[in-house]
Short mmCIF file of C-alpha atoms in Angstrom, two decimals:
data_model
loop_
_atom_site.label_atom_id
_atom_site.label_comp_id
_atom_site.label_asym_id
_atom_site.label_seq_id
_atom_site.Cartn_x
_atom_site.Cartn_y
_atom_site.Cartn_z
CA UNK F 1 16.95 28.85 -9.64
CA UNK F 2 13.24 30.14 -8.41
CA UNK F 3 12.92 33.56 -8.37
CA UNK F 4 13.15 36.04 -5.31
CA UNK F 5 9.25 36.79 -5.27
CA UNK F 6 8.43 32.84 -5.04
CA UNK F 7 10.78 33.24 -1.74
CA UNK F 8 8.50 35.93 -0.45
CA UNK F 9 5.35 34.07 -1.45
CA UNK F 10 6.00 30.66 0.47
CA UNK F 11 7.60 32.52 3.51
CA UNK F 12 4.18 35.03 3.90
CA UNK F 13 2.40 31.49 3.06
CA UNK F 14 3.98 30.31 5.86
CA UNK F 15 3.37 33.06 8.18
CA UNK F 16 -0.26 33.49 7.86
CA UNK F 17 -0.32 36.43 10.97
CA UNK F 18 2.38 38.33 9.49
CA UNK F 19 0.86 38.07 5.88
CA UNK F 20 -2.65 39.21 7.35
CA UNK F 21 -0.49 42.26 9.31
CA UNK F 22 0.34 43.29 6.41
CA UNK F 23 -2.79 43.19 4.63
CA UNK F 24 -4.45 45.31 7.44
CA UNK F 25 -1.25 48.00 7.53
CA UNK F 26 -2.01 48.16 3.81
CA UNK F 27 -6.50 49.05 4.21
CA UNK F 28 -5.36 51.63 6.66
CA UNK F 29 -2.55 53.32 5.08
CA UNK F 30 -5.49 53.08 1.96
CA UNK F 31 -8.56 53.71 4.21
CA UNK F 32 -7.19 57.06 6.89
CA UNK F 33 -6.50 59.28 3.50
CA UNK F 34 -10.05 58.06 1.70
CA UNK F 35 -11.75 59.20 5.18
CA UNK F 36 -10.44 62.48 5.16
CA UNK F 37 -10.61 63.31 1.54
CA UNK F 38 -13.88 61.64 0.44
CA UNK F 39 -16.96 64.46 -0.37
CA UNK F 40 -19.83 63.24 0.57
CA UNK F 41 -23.11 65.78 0.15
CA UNK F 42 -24.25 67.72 2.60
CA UNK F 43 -27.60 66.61 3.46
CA UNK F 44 -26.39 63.32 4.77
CA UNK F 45 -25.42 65.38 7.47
CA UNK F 46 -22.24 63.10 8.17
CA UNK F 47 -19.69 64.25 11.26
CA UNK F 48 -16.40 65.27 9.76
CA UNK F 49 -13.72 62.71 10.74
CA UNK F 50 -11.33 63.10 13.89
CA UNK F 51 -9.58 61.44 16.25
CA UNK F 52 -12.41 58.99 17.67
CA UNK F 53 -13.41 58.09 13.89
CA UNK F 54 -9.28 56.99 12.86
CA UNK F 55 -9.54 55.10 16.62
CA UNK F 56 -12.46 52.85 15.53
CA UNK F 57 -11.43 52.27 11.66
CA UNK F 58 -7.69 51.57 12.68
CA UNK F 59 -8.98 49.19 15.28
CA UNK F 60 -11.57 47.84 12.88
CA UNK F 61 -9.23 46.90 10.51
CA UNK F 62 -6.11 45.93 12.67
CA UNK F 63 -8.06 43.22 14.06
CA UNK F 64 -7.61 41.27 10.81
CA UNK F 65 -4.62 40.37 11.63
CA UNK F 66 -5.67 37.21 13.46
CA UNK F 67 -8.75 36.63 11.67
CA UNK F 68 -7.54 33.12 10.32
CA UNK F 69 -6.67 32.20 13.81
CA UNK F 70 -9.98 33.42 15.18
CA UNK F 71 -12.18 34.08 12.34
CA UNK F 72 -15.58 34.53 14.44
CA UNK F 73 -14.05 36.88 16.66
CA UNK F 74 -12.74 38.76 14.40
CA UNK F 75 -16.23 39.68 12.71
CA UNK F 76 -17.60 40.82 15.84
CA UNK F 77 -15.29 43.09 16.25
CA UNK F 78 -15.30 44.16 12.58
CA UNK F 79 -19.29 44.29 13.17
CA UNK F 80 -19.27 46.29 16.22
CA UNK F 81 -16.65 48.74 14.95
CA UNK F 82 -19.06 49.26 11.45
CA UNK F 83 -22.32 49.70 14.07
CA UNK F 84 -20.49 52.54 16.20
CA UNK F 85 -19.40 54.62 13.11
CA UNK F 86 -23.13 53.99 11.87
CA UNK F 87 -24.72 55.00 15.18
CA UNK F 88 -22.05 57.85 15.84
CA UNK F 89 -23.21 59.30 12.56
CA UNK F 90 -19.65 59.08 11.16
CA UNK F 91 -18.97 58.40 7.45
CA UNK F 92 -18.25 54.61 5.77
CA UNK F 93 -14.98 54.69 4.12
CA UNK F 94 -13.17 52.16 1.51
CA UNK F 95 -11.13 50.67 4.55
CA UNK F 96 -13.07 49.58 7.00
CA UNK F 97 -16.29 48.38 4.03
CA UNK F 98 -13.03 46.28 3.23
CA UNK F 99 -12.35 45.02 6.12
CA UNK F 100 -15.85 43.94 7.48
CA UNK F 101 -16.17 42.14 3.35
CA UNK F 102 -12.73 40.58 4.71
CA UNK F 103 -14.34 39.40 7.67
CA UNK F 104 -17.26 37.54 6.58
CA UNK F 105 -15.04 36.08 3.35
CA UNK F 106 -12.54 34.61 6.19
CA UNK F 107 -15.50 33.15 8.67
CA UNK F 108 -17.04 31.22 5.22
CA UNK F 109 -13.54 30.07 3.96
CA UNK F 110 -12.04 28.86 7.54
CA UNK F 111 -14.64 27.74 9.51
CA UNK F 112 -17.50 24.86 9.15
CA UNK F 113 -20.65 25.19 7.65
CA UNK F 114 -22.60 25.74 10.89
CA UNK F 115 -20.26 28.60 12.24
CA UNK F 116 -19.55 30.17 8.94
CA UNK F 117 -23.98 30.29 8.32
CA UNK F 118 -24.05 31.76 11.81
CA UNK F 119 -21.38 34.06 10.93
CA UNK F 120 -23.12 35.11 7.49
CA UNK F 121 -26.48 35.71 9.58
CA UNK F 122 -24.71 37.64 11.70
CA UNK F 123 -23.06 39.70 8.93
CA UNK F 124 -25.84 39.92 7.19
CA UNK F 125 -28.44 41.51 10.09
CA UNK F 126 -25.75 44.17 11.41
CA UNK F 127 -25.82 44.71 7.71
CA UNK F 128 -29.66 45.50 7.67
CA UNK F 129 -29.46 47.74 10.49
CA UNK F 130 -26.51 49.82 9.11
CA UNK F 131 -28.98 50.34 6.07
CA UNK F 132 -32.08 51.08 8.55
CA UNK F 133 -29.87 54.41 9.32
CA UNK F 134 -28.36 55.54 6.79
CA UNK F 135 -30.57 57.87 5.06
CA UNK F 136 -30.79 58.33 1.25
CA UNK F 137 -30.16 54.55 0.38
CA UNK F 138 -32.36 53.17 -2.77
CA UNK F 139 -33.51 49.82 -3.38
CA UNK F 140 -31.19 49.22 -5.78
CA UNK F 141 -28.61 49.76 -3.67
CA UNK F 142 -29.68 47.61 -0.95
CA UNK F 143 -30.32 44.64 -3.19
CA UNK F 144 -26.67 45.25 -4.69
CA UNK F 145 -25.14 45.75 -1.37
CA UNK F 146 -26.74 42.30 0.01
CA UNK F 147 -25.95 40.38 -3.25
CA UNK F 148 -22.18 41.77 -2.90
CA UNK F 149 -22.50 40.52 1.06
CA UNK F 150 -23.95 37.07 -0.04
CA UNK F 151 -21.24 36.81 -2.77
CA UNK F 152 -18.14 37.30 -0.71
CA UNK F 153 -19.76 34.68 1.89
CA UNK F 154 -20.33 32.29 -0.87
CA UNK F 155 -16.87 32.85 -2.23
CA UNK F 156 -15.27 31.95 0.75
CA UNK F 157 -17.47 28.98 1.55
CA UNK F 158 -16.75 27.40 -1.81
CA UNK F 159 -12.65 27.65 -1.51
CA UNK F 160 -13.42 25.80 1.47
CA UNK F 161 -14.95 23.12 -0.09
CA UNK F 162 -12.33 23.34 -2.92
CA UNK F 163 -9.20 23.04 -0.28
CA UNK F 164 -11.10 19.91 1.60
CA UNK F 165 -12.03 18.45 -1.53
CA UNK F 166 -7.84 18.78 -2.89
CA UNK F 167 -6.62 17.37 0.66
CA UNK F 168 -8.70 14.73 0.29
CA UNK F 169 -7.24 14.04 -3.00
CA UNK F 170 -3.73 14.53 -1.29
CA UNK F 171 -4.87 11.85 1.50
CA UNK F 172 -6.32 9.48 -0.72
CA UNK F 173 -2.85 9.86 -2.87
CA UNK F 174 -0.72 9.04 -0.14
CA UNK F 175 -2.64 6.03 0.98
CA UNK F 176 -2.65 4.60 -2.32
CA UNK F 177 1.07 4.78 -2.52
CA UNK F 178 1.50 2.97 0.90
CA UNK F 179 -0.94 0.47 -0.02
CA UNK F 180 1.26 -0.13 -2.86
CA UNK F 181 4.32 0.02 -1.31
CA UNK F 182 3.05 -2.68 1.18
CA UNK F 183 1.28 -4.52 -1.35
CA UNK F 184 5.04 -4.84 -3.51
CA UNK F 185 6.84 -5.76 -0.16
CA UNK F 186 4.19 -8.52 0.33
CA UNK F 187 4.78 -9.71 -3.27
CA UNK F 188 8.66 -9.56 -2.66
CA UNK F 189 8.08 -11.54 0.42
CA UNK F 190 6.05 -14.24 -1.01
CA UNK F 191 8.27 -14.24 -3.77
CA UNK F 192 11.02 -14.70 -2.16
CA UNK F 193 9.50 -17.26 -0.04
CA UNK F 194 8.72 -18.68 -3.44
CA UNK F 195 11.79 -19.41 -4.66
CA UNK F 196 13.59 -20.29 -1.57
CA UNK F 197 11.16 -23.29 -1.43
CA UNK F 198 11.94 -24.09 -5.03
CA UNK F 199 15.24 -23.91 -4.82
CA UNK F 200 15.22 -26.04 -1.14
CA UNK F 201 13.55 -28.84 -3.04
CA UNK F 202 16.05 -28.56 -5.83
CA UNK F 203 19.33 -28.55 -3.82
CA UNK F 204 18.18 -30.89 -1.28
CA UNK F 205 16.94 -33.51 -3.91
CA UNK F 206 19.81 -33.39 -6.52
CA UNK F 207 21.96 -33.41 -3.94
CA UNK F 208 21.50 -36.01 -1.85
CA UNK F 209 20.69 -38.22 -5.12
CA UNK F 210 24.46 -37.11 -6.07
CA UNK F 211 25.66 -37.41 -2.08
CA UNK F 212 24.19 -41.63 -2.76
CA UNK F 213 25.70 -42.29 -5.91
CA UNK F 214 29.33 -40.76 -4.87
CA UNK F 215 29.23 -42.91 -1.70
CA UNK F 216 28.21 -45.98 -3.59
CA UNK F 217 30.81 -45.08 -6.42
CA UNK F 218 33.30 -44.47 -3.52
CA UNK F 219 32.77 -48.15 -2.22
CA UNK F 220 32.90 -49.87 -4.96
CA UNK F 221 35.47 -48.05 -6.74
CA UNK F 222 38.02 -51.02 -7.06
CA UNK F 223 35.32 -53.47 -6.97
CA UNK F 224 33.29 -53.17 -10.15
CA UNK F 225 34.12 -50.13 -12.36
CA UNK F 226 31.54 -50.64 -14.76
CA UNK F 227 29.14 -50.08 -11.77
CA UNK F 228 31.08 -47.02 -10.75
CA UNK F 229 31.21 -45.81 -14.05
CA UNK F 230 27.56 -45.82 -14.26
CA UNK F 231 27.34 -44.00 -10.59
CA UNK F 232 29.32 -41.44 -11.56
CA UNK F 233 27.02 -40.70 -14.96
CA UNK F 234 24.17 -40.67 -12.98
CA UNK F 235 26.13 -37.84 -10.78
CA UNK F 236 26.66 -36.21 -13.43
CA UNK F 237 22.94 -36.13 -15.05
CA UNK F 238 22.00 -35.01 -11.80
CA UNK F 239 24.21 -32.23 -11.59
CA UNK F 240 23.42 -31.13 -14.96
CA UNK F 241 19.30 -31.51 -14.16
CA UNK F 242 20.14 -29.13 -10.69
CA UNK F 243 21.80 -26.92 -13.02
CA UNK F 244 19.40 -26.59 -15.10
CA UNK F 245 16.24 -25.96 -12.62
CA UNK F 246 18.40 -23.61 -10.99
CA UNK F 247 19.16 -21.87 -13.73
CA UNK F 248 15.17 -21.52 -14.21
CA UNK F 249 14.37 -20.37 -11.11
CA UNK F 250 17.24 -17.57 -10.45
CA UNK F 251 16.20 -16.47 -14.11
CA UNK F 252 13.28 -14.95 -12.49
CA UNK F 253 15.07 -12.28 -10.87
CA UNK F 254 17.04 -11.32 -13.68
CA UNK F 255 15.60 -8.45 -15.78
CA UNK F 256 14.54 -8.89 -19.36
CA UNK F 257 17.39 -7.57 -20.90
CA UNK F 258 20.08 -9.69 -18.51
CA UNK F 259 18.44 -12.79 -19.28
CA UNK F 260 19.76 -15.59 -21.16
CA UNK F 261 17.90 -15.98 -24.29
CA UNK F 262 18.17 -19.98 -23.98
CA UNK F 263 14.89 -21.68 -23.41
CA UNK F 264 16.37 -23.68 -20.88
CA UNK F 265 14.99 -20.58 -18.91
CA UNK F 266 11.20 -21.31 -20.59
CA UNK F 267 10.97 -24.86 -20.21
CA UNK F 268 8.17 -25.53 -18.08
CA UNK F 269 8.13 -26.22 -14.59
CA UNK F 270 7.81 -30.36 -13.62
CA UNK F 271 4.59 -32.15 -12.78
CA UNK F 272 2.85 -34.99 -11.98
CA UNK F 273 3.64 -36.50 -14.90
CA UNK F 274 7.31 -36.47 -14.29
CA UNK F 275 7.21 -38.20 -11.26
CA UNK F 276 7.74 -41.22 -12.85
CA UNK F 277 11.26 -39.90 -13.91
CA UNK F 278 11.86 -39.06 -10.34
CA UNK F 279 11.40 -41.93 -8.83
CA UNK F 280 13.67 -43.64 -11.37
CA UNK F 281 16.36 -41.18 -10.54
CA UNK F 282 15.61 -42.38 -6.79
CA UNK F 283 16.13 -45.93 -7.77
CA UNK F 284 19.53 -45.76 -8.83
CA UNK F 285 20.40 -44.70 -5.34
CA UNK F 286 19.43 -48.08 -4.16
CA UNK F 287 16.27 -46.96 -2.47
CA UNK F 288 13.69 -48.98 -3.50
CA UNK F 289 10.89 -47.42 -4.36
CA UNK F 290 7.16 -48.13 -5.92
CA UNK F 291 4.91 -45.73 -7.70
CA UNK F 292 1.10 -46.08 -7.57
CA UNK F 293 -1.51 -44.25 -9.98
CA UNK F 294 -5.17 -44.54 -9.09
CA UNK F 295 -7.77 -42.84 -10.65
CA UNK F 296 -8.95 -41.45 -13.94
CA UNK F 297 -6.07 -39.08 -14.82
CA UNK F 298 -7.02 -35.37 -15.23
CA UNK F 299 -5.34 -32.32 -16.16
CA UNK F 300 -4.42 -30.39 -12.81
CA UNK F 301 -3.81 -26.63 -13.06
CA UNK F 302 0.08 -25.68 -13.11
CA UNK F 303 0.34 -24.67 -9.03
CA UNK F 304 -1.31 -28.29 -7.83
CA UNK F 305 1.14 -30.28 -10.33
CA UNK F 306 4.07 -28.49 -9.25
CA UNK F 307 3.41 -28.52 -5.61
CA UNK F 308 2.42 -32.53 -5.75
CA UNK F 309 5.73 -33.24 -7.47
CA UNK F 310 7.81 -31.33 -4.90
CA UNK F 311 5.80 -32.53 -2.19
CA UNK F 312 7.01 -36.38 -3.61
CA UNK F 313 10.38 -34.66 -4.45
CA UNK F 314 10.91 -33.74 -0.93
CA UNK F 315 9.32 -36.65 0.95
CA UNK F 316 12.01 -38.86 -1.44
CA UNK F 317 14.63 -37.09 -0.42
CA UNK F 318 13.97 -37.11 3.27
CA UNK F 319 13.83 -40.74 2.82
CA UNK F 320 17.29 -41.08 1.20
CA UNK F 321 18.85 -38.59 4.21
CA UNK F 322 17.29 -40.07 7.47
CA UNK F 323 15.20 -43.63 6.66
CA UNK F 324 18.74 -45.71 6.72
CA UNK F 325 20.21 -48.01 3.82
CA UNK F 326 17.78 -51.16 3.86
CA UNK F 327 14.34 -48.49 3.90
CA UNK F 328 11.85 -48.75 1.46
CA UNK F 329 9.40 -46.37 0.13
CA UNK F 330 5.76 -46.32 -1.35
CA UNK F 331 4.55 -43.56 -3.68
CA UNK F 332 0.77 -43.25 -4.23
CA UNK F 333 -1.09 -40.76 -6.51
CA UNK F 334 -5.02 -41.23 -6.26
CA UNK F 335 -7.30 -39.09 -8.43
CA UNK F 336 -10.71 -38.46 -6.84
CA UNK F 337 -13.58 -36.50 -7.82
CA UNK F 338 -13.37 -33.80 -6.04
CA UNK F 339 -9.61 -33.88 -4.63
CA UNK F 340 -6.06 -35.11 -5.61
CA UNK F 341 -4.34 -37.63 -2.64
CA UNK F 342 -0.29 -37.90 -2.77
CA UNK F 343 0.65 -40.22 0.04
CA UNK F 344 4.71 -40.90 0.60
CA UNK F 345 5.51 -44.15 2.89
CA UNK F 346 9.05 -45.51 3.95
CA UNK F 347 9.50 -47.95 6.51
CA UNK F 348 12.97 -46.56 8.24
CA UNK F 349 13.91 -45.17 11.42
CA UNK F 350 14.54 -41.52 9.85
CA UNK F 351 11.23 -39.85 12.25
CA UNK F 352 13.07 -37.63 14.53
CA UNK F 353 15.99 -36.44 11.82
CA UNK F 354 13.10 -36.05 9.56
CA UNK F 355 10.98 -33.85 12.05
CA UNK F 356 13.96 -31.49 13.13
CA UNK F 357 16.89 -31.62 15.65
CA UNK F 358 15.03 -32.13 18.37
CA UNK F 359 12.00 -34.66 17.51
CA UNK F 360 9.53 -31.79 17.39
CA UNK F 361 10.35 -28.65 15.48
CA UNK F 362 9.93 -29.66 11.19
CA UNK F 363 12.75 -28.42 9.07
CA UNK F 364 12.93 -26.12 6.29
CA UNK F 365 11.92 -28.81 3.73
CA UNK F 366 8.67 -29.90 5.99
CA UNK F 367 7.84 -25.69 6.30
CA UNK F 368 7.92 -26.11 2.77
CA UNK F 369 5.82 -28.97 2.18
CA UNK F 370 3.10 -27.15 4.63
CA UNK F 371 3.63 -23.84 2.95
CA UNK F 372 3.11 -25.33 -0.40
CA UNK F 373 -0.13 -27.06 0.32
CA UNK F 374 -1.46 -24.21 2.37
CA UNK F 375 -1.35 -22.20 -0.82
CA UNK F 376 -3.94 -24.36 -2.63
CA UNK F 377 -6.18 -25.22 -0.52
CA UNK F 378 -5.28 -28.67 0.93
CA UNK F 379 -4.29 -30.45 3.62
CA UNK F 380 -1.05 -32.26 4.79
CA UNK F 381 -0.12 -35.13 7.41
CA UNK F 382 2.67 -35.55 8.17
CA UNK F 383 4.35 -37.85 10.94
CA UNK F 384 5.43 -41.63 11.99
CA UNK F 385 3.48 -44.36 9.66
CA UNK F 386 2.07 -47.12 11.47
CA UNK F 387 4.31 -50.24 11.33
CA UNK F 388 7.83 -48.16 11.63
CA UNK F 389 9.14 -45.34 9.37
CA UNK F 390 7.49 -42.05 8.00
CA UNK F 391 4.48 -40.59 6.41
CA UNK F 392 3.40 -38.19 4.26
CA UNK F 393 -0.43 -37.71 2.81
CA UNK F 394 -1.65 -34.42 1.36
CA UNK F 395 -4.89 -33.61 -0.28
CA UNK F 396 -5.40 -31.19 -3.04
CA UNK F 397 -8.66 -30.20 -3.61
CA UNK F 398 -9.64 -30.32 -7.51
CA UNK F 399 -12.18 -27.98 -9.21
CA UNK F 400 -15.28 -29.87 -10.78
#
C-alpha cells in the first residue's frame, strides 16, 4: 500500500495551479514578517514598510500562481513589482527576491530557447537597473548577484532539456513496442499463412491419392482381391505419410516442452529429389504420369526445393480431381544457369474445376501455388495447355 504523502505528491503533480498557490501563500506568509522585522542600517535611507509596500510584494508574489501556464507574463509582472519597490525607495525582502528567482527559473524551464533567452535578458537588465539604485552595493556583490541570476536561468533551461530529452526516450519506447507488436502480428500472419499452405498441399494430395485408390478398391472389390488388397495398402501408406507430414507441420506450434520428442517431428521437409517418389505414389492411382530431368543437377536452397515439390504436389493432385479418368500428365524439371523451370502438363478437361467455381476465380491450392513462388522470386503460369487440358510452368530463379 503507497503511503499517504505519495497521494499528496501525484494529486499537487496533477494540479500544477493549485501546487504553485500554494507555493506563493507559503513566500508571503515567509516574506510579510521578514519585511517588517528585517534591520537594515540607516544610511540606506530605506522607507519603513506599510500598506502600499505588503500591496506590491503580495501581488508580486501571488502572481506565481499561474506562472507555468503563462510563464512570460508572469516575469513582467514579477519585474515590474521588483522596479516599483526599487524606485519607491522601499526595502527588498526574502519574498519577493524569491519570487522574481522563481520567475526567471520557470520562463528557462517551460518555455523555448528563444522566449526563455528573451526572458533571461529581460531579467537580467531590470536586474542592472535595480543595482544602478541601490546605493552601497560592492562589486562583489554585483558579480555574485548576476552569477546567482545566470544560475537559476541555467538551471531551469537544463531540466528542460532533461524532460524533452526523457519524453523522447518515452516516445521512442512506445514506438518500438508497436513496431514490434506489428512486426509479431506480421510474423503470425505469414506464419499462419505458412502452414495453411503446407497443410492444403498435404490434405489435398494424400487425400485424393487415398479418395482414387478406395474408388478403384471399391470397384473391383469382388473382381480381383489381390488388386484390392494392394489398393487398400497403398491407402494405407498414404494415410500413414499424411500423418506423418502433419504431424511435422502442427509440431511447429507446439512449445518445446509439449513436443513429441520423436524425430518424426525433425525429419526434413521433401524436395526435389523426392519427386520421383511422388509421382510413383500418383501412378498407382492410374494416372499416368512421366517425369523429366534436364539439366546438370544442383543443390537448391531448402525454400526453392520445397516450394518446387509442392508446386508438382499440387498440380498432381489437381490433375487426379478435375482432368477425368483417361488424362495424362507430363512432369518436367529443367535446371538452367541462372533459374530452375517446373512445368506440369495433363491433357483433360479439368480447366474450369481447376481454376475455381466459376471458370475465373483460382482456388485455395492455385493461391497457394502463386503465394509460394511469389516468395522466392519467380514466376508462375498457370492456365489451359495448348492441345486440351492444363498447365502449369514456374520459374525459380537460382543464385550463381
Amino acid at each position: 500500500m503507497s503511503p499517504p504523502n505519495r497521494g499528496l505528491r501525484l494529486w499537487l503533480h496533477t494540479h500544477p495551479t493549485t501546487r504553485d498557490g500554494v507555493i506563493a501563500l507559503i513566500l508571503i506568509a515567509v516574506g510579510l514578517p521578514h519585511m517588517f522585522l528585517q534591520k537594515l542600517p540607516p544610511e540606506l535611507a530605506y522607507k519603513d514598510a506599510d500598506a502600499l509596500n505588503v500591496v506590491i510584494v503580495v501581488a508580486s508574489i501571488a502572481v506565481l500562481t499561474l506562472r507555468q501556464r503563462y510563464p512570460l507574463t508572469v516575469l513582467a509582472c514579477v519585474l515590474a513589482g521588483e522596479i516599483a519597490l526599487t524606485v519607491l525607495d522601499y526595502p527588498p525582502a526574502a519574498g519577493d527576491i524569491l519570487a522574481f528567482l522563481i520567475a526567471v527559473y520557470t520562463v528557462a524551464a517551460h518555455r523555448g530557447l528563444a522566449h526563455s533567452a528573451l526572458g533571461g535578458v529581460i531579467a537580467l537588465a531590470a536586474f542592472f537597473f535595480m543595482i544602478s539604485h541601490i546605493n552601497e552595493v560592492t562589486l562583489a556583490e554585483q558579480i555574485t548577484n548576476v552569477a546567482l541570476l545566470i544560475g537559476v536561468w541555467w538551471l531551469g533551461r537544463g531540466l528542460r532539456l532533461r524532460r524533452a530529452y526523457l519524453a523522447e526516450l518515452e516516445h521512442r519506447a512506445m514506438r518500438l513496442e508497436r513496431a514490434r507488436g506489428t512486426d509479431a502480428r506480421a510474423a503470425r500472419v505469414e506464419e499462419r499463412s505458412r502452414i495453411a499452405r503446407e497443410l492444403h498441399d498435404v490434405v489435398a494430395h494424400h487425400v485424393s491419392v487415398m479418395t482414387v485408390q478406395a474408388g478403384a478398391a471399391r470397384r473391383i472389390l469382388d473382381k480381383d482381391p489381390e488388386r484390392t488388397r494392394e489398393a487398400l495398402s497403398t491407402i494405407e501408406e498414404v494415410g500413414r505419410t499424411a500423418l506423418s507430414e502433419m504431424r511435422r507441420i502442427v509440431g511447429v506450434l507446439r512449445t518445446e516442452r509439449d513436443a513429441e520428442p520423436s524425430g518424426r517431428e525433425l525429419a526434413p521437409q521433401p524436395g526435389v529429389h523426392d519427386i520421383g517418389g511422388l509421382v510413383d505414389q500418383v501412378r498407382e492411382t492410374g494416372l499416368s504420369v512421366q517425369l523429366w530431368i534436364e539439366g546438370e543437377l544442383r543443390p537448391l536452397s531448402p525454400g526453392v526445393d520445397l516450394a518446387a515439390f509442392r508446386l508438382v504436389q499440387e498440380a498432381l493432385t489437381n490433375t487426379l480431381k478435375h482432368a477425368g479418368p483417361q488424362a495424362r500428365a507430363w512432369v518436367r524439371l529443367n535446371y538452367g544457369d541462372r533459374q530452375l523451370t517446373v512445368d506440369i502438363e495433363d491433357d483433360g478437361r479439368g480447366v474450369a474445376a481447376a481454376l475455381g467455381d466459376n471458370g475465373d476465380r483460382p482456388g485455395h491450392g492455385l493461391v497457394g501455388m502463386y503465394e509460394r513462388v511469389a516468395l522466392y522470386g519467380g514466376e508462375l503460369r498457370i492456365g489451359p495447355r495448348k492441345g486440351g487440358g492444363f498447365e502449369v510452368r514456374a520459374r525459380f530463379p537460382l543464385e550463381a
